[in-house]
Coordinates of C-alpha atoms in Angstrom, one line a residue:
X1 CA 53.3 80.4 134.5
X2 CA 54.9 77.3 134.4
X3 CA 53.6 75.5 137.1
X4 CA 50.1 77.1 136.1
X5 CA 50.5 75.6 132.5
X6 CA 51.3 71.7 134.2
X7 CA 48.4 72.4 136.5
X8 CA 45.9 72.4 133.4
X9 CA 47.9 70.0 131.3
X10 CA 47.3 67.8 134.3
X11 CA 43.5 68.0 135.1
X12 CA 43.0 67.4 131.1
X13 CA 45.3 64.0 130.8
X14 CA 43.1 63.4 134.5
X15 CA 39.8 64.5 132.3
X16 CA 40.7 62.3 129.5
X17 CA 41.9 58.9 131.7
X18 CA 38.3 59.0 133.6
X19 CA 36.7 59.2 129.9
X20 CA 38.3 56.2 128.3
X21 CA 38.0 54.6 131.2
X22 CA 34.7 55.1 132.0
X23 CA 33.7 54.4 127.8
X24 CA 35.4 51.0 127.9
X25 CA 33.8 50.7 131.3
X26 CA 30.4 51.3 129.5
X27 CA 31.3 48.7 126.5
X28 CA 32.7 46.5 128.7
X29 CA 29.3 46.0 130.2
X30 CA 27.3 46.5 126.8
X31 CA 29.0 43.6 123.9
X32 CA 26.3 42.3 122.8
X33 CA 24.9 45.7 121.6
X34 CA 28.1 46.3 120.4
X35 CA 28.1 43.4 118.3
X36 CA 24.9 44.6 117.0
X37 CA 26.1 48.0 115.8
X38 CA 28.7 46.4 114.4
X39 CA 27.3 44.0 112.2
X40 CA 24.9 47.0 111.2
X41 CA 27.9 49.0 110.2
X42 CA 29.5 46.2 108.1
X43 CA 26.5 45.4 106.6
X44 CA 25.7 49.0 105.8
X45 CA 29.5 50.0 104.4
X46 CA 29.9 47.0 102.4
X47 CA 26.2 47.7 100.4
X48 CA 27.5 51.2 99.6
X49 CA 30.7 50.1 98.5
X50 CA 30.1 47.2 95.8
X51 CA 26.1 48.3 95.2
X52 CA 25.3 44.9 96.7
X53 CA 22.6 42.7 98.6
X54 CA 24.6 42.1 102.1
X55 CA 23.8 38.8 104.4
X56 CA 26.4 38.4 107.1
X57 CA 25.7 35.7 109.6
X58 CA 27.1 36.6 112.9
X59 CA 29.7 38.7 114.5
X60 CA 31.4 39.1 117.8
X61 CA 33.7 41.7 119.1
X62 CA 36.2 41.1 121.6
X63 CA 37.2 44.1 123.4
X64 CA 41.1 44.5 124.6
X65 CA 42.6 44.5 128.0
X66 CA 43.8 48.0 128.8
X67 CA 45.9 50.3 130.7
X68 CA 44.7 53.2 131.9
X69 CA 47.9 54.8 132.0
X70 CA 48.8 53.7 128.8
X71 CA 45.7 54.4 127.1
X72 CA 45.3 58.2 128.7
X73 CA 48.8 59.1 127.1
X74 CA 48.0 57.1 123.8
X75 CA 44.7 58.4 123.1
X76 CA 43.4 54.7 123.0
X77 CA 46.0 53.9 120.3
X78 CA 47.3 50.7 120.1
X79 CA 44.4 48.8 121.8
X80 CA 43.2 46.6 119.2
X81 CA 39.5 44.7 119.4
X82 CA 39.1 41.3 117.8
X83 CA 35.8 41.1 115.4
X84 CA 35.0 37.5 114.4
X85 CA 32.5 36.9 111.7
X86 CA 30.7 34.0 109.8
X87 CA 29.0 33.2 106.8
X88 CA 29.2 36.9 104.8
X89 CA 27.7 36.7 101.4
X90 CA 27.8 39.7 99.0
X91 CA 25.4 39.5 96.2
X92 CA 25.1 41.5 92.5
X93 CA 22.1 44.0 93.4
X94 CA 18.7 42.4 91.9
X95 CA 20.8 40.0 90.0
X96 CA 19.6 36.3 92.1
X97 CA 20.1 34.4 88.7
X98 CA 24.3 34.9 89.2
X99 CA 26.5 33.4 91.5
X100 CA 27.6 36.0 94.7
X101 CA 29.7 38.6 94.2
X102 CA 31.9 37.1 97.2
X103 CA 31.5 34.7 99.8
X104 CA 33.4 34.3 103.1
X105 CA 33.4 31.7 105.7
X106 CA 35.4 33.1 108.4
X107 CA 37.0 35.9 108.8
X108 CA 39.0 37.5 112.2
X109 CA 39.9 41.4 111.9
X110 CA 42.1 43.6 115.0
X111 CA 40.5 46.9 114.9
X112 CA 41.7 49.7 116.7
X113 CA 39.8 50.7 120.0
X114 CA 39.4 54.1 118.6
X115 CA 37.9 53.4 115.5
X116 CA 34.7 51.6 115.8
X117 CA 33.5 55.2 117.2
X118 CA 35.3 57.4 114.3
X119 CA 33.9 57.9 110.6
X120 CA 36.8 56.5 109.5
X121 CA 37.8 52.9 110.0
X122 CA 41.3 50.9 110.1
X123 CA 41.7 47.0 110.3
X124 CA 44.8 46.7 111.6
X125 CA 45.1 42.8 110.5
X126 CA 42.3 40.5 108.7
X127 CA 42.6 36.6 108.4
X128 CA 40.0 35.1 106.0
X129 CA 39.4 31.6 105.7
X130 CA 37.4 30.4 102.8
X131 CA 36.6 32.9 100.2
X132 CA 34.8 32.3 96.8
X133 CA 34.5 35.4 94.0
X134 CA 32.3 35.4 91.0
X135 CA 33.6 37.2 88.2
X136 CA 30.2 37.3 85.5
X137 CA 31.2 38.6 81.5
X138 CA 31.1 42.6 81.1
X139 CA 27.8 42.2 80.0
X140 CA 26.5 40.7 82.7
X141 CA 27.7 42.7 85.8
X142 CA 25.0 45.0 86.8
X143 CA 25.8 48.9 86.7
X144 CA 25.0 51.5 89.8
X145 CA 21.5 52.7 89.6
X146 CA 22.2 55.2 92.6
X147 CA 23.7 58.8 92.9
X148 CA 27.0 59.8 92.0
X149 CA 28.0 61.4 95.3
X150 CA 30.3 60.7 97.8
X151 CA 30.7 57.2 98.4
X152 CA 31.0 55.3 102.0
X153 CA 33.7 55.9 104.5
X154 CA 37.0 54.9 103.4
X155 CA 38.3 51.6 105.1
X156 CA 42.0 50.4 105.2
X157 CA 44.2 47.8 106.2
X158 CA 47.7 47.4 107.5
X159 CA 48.0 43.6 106.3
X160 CA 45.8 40.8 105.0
X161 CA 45.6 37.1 104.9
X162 CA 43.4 34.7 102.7
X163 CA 43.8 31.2 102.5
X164 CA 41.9 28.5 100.6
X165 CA 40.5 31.5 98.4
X166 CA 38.5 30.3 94.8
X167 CA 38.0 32.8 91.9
X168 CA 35.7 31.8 89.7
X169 CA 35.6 33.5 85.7
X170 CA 31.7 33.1 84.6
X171 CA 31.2 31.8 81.3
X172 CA 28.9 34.1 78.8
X173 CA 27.2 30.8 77.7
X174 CA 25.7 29.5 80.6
X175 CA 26.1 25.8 79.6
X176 CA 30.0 26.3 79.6
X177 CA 32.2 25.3 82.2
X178 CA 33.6 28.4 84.5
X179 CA 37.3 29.2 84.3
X180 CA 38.5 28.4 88.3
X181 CA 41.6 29.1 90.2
X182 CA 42.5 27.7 93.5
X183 CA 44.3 30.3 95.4
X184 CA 45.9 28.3 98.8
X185 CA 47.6 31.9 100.5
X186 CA 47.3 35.4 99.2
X187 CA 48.8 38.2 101.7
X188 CA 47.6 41.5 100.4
X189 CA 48.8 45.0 102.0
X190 CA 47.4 48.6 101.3
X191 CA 47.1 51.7 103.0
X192 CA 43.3 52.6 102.1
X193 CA 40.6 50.8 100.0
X194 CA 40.4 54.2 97.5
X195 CA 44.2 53.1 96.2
X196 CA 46.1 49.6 95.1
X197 CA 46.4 46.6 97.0
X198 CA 50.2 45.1 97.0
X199 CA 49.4 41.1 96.7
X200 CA 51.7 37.8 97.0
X201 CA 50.1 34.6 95.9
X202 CA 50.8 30.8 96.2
X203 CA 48.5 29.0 93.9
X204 CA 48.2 25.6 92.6
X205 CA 47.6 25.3 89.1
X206 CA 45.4 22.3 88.3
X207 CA 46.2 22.0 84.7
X208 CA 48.6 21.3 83.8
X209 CA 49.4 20.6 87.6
X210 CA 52.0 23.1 89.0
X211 CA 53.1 25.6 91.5
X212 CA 52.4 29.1 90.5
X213 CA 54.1 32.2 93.0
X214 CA 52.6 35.5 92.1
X215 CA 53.1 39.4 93.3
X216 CA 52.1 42.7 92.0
X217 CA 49.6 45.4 92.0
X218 CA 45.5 44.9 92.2
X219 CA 43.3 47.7 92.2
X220 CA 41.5 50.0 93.3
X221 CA 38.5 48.1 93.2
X222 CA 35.5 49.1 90.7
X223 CA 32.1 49.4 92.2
X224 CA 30.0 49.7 88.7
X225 CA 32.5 46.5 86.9
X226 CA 34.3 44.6 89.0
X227 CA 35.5 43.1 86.0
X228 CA 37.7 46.0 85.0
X229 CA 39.4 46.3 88.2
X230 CA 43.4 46.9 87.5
X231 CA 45.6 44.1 88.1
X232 CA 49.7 43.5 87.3
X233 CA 52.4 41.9 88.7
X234 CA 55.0 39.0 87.9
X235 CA 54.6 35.4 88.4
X236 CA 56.8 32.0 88.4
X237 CA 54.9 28.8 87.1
X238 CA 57.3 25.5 88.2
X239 CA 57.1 21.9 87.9
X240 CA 53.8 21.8 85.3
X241 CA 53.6 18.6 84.3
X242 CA 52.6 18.3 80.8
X243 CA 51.8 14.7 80.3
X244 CA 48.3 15.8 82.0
X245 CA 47.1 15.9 78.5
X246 CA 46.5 13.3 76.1
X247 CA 49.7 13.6 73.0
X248 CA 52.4 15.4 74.6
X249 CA 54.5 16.0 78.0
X250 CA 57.5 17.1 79.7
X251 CA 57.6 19.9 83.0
X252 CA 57.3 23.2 82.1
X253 CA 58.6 26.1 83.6
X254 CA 57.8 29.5 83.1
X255 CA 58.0 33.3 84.4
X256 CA 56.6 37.0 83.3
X257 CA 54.7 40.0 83.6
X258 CA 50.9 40.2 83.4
X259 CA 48.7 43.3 83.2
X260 CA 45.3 44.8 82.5
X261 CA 41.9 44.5 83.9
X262 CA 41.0 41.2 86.1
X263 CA 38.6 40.0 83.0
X264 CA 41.1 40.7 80.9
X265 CA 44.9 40.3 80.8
X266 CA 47.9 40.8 79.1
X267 CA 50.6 38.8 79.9
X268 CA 54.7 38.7 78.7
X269 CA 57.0 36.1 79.5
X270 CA 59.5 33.2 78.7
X271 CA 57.9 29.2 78.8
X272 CA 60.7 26.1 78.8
X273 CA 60.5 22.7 79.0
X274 CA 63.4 20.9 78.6
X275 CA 62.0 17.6 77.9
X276 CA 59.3 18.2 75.8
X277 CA 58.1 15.3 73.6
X278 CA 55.0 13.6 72.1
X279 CA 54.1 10.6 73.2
X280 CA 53.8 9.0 70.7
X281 CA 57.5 8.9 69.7
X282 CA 58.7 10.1 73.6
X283 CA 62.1 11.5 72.1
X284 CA 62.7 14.5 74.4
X285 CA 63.6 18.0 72.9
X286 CA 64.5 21.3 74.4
X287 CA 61.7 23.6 73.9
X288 CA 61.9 27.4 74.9
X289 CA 59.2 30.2 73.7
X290 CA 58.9 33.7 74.5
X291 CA 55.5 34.8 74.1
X292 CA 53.0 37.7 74.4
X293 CA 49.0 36.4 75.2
X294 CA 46.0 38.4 75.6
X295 CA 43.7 36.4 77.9
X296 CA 39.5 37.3 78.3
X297 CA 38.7 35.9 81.8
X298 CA 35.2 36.3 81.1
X299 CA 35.3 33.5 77.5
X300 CA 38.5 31.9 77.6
X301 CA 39.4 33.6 74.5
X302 CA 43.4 33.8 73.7
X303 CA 44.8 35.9 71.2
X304 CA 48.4 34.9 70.6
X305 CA 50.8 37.6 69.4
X306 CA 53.7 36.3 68.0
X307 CA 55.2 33.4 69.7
X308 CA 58.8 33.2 69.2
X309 CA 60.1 29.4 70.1
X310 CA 63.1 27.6 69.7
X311 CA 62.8 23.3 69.4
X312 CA 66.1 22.1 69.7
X313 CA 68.1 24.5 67.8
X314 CA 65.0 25.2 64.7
X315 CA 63.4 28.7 65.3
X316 CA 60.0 29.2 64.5
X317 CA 57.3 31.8 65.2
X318 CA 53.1 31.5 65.6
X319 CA 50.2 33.7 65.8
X320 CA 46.4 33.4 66.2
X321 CA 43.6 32.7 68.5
X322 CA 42.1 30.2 70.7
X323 CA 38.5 31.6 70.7
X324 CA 34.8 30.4 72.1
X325 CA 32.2 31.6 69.7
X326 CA 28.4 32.9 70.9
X327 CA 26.9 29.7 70.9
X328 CA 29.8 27.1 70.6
X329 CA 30.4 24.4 72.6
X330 CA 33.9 24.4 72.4
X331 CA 37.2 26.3 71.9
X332 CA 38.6 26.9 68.1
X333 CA 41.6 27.2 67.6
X334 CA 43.2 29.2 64.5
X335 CA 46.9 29.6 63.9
X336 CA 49.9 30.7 61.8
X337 CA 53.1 29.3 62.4
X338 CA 56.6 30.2 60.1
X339 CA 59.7 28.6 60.0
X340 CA 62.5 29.7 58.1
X341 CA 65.6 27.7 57.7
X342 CA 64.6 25.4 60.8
X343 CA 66.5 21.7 61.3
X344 CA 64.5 19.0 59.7
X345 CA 66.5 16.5 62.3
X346 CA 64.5 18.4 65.2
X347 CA 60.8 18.1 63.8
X348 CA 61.7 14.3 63.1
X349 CA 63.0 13.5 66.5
X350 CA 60.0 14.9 67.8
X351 CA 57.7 13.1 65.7
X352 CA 59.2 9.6 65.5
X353 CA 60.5 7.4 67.2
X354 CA 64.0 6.2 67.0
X355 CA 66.8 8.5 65.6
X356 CA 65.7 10.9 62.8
X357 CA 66.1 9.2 59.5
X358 CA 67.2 12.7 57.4
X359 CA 69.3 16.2 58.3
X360 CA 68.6 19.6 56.4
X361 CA 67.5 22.8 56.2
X362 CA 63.3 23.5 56.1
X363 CA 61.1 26.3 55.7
X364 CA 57.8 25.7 56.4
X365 CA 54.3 28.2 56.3
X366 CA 50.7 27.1 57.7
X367 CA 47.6 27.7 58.9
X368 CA 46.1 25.6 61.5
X369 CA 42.5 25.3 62.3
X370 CA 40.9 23.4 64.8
X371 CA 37.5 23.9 64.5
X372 CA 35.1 23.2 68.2
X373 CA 33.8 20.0 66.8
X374 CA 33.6 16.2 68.6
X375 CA 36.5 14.0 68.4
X376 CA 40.1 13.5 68.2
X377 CA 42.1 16.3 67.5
X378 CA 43.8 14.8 64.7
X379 CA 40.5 14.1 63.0
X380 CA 39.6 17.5 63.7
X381 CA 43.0 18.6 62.6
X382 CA 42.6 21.4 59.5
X383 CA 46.0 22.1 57.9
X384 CA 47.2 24.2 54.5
X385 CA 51.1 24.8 54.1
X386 CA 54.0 24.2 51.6
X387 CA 57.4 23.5 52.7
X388 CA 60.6 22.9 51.4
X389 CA 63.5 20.9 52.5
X390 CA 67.6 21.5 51.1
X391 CA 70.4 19.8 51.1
X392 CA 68.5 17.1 52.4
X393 CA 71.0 14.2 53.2
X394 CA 69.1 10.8 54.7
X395 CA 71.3 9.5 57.5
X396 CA 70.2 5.4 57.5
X397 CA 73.2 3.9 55.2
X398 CA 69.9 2.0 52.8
X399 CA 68.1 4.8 52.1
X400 CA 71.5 6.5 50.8
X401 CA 72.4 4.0 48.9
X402 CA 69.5 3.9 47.0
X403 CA 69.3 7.4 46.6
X404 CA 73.3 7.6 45.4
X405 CA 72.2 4.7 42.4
X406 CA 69.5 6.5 41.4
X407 CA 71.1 9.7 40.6
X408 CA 74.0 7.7 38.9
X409 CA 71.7 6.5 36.2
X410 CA 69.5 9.7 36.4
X411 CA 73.2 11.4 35.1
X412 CA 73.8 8.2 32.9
X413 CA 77.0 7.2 34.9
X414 CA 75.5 3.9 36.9
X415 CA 79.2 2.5 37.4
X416 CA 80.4 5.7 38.8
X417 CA 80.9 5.1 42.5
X418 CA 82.4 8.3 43.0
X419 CA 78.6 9.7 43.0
X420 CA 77.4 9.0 46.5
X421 CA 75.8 11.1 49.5
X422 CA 73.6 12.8 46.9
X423 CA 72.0 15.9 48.5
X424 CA 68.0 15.9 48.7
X425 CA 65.4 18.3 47.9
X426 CA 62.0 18.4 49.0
X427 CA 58.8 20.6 48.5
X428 CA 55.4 20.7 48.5
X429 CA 52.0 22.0 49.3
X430 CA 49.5 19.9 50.9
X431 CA 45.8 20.4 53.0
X432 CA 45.0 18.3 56.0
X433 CA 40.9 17.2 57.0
X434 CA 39.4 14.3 58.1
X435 CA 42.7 12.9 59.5
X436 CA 43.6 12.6 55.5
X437 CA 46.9 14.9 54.2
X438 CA 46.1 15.5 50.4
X439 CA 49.3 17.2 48.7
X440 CA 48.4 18.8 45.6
X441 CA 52.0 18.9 44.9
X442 CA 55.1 17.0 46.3
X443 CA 58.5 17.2 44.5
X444 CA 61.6 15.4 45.2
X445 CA 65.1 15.8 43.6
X446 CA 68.8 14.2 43.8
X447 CA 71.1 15.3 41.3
X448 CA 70.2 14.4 37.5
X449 CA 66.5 13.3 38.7
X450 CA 63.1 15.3 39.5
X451 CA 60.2 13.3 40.8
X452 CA 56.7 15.3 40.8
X453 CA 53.5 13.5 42.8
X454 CA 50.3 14.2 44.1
X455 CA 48.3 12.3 45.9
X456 CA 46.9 11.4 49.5
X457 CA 47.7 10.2 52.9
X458 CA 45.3 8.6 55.3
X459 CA 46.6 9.2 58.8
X460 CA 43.9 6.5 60.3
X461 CA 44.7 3.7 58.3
X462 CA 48.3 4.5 56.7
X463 CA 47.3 4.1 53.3
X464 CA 49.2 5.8 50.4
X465 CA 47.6 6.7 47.1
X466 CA 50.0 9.2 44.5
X467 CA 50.3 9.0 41.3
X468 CA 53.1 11.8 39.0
X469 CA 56.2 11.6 37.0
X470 CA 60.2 11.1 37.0
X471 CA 62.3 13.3 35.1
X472 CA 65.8 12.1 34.3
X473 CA 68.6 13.8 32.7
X474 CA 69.9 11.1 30.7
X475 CA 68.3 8.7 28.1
X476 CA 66.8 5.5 29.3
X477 CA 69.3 3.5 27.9
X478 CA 71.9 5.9 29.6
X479 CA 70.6 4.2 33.1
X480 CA 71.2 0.9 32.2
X481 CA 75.0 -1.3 31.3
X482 CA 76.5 -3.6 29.3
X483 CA 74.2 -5.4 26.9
X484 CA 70.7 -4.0 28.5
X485 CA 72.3 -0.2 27.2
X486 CA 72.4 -1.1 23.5
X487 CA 69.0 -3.7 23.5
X488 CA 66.9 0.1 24.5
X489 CA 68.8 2.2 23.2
X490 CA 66.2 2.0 19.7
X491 CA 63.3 3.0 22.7
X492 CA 65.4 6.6 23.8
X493 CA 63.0 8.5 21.4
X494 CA 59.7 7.3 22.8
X495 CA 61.1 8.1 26.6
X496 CA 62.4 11.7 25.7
X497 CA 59.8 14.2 26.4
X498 CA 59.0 17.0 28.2
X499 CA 62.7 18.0 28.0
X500 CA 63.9 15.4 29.7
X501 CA 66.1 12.6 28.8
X502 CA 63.7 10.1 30.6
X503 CA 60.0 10.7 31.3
X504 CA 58.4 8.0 33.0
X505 CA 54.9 8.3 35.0
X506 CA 55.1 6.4 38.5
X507 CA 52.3 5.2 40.8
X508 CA 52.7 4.5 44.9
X509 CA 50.6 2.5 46.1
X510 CA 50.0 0.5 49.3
X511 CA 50.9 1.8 53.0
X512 CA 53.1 3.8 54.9
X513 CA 55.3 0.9 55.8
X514 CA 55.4 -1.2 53.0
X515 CA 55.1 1.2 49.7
X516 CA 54.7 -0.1 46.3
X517 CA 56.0 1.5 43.5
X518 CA 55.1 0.9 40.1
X519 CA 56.0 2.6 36.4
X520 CA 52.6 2.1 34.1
X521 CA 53.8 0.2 30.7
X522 CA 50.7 1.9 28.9
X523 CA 51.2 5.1 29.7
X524 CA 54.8 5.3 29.8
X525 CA 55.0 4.1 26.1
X526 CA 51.9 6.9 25.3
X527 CA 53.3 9.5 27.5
X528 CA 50.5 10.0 29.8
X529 CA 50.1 10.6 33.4
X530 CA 47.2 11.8 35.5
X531 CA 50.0 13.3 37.9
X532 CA 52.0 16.5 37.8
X533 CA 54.9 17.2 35.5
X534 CA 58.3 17.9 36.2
X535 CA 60.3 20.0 33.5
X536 CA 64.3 19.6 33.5
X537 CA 65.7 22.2 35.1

């Protein structure tokens, strides 16, 4: 029974040599048709699979060098054919006004022997060289006009190469410029096209310009809305250099998570940049954020959740949008930011140049609009807060001293030396349009004085227009010594208002640099002012 049983197990394995030898005999001797069905085949699966208009220039197939030994025991397994291609172009069904869905220069594929004659299909490895994809806005992708039945045979890959690979997010406003990513090497690996793909991508990120590595999950693929097709993973964004753009730099680094549909994404992470600074004043400062972002590819559109950031050691959050309107031109931008208890020290070393003139403790609330209009961004610059600055102590020796005298005569003690390093206090409420900052209200305070104003700033020219009040504890004579105390003393009564000792309106005038300040005769003696007053406290 035994020998019987190797007798027929031996004239099948004979059986089955003399027929894969004599098929690859057969398409040894016919390529060119081969070629032919092949290109049919691609042509045919990948129209069934993305509901597409399929050109595909040329193909060749490159058949293996085989054992017959080898291949009657293995069943043809392992023998891999080489398929070469050039020039594919996948475009949206009856949609010639968009962009292809894909485009592919060359491409180079190992196919098993086997499965060029088998329903279903394995690439064993694919290198593409030079792919472009289209993404159009939901709206735009077309939907699948045919039946709802099974769909083409399955194809899978073991691994996948793309290099020099451009994705492309269509505007919904035509005129707009397209989002585009240059994508050097992606390696992608999956075990059939009906799951996920595993991905790892090098990217160069033109700007800011930087070196983004990526990895995750993408798919599977949708047929109707390519759009929505699943994508997640983590990424690292190094070296970005900042000074790209026109007010600010520094190199920015960056990691997270990302997740969603491939027009629209999620993404989580932490963003540093140990140097930032404006150039205008180029004082560096540590700046790290953690941040959550919803990104639409399709628009641009960014909705910020709240953005948690740290500059220097002064915490602050923000919130809002950076949206593109039906019909605008340009991005608006609309944000919140809140800072509670922040260092004063930290904004002003950002902002100006040298070392930071004053130290405290600030709490500042806005909204920030910058509306897609022409221009510079700080004459497009729309701004309402208030904020509020304690124990405010200025650190340049001049300013202090001139604070410390005028809270000795605000008190009525202007020989008393031991009154110095006066705290500060600060608050306000101002709008910002038209590169002008209008506070509607701006009071400032050292012990024994209260100064109210209101007024304007022009940010082009540095011109300073205010115009309010001084409120002083004691009497104006108080302020003064020697003979000048008892020559106005008689006067006290006509200074003495609004419960104060002193009320005295006060005009600045002039600019930023060289402020003139002035106390009106007229009205001090009638007690008017067109500014805001300040009660005593």
């Amino acid at each position: 029974m035994v020998k019987r049983i190797l007798t027929w197990v031996g004239v099948v394995v004979v059986v089955i040599a003399l027929a894969i030898g004599g098929l690859m005999l057969y398409i040894s001797r016919q390529t060119g048709s081969l070629d032919t069905v092949l290109r049919q085949r691609a042509v045919e699966y990948l129209s069934n699979r993305f509901n597409a208009q399929v050109e595909l220039q040329e193909i060749h197939v490159q058949l293996p060098r085989y054992n017959l030994l080898r291949a009657v025991f293995q069943r043809g397994r392992g023998l891999l054919a080489q398929v070469d291609g050039k020039g594919l172009l996948v475009r949206y069904q009856k949609r010639t006004d968009l962009p292809p869905m894909f485009r592919i220069d060359s491409f180079r594929a190992n196919i098993g022997f086997e499965g060029l004659f088998r329903p279903s299909r394995r690439v064993a490895g694919l290198k593409i060289d030079g792919m472009e994809i289209n993404v159009p806005p939901r709206e735009d992708r077309p939907k699948s006009n045919g039946p709802s039945g099974k769909g083409p045979v399955a194809l899978s890959f073991g691994e996948a190469r793309i290099q020099n690979l451009r994705l492309v997010i269509l505007p919904k406003v035509q005129s707009k410029e397209p989002l585009e990513f240059q994508i050097r090497d992606i390696r992608l690996e999956t075990a059939d096209e009906a799951g996920e793909v595993k991905y790892q991508a090098d990217l160069f990120n033109p700007k800011p310009p930087g070196e983004i590595v990526s990895h995750g999950m993408f798919g599977p693929w949708e047929k109707d809305d390519p759009g929505g097709t699943p994508l997640s993973g983590n990424y690292d964004f190094n070296h970005a250099d900042l000074s790209i753009f026109p007010a600010i730099a520094g190199i920015l680094y960056s990691t997270g998570t990302f997740s969603g549909e491939l027009s629209t994404i999620t993404a989580k992470g932490q963003a540093t940049v140990p140097d930032f600074r404006l150039k205008r004043a180029n004082n560096p400062v540590n700046l790290q954020t953690s941040f959550e972002v919803l990104v639409d590819g399709t628009n641009g559109n960014t909705e910020l959740k709240p953005v948690n950031a740290i500059l220097g050691s002064t915490r602050f959050t923000t919130s809002g949008a950076i949206l593109k309107q039906h019909g605008q031109t340009k991005r608006s931008i609309d944000l919140t930011v809140q800072m509670k208890q922040g260092e004063v020290a930290d904004l002003l070393k950002l902002a100006m140049a040298g070392s930071p003139m004053l130290k405290g403790k600030i709490n500042f609330d806005a909204a920030i609009k910058v509306p897609p209009i022409s221009g510079k961004v700080k004459e497009k610059l729309i701004v309402d807060g208030t904020f509020s600055i304690a124990d405010g102590y200025f650190l340049r020796s001049q300013v202090r001293q001139r604070l410390d005298g005028l809270s000795r005569r605000a008190q009525g003690e202007p020989k008393d030396l031991q009154i110095e390093d006066v705290m500060t206090e600060l608050a306000g409420k101002l709008h910002i349009e038209d590169a002008a900052v209008t506070f509607s209200s701006l009071n400032f305070s050292v012990p024994g004085a209260r100064v109210a104003l209101m007024g304007s700033y022009d940010m082009n020219q540095g011109n300073i227009n205010f115009d309010g009040s001084a409120s002083l504890d004691a009497k104006v004579s108080q302020t003064l010594t020697g003979w000048k105390r008892i020559l106005v003393k008689p006067f006290d009564p006509l200074f003495a208002r609004n419960g104060a000792g002193t009320f005295l309106p006060i005009e600045i005038r002039g600019d930023s640099k060289h402020p003139k300040f002035s106390v009106p005769i007229g009205k001090a003696l009638t007690g008017s002012t067109s500014g805001p007053k300040v009660a005593k406290n």
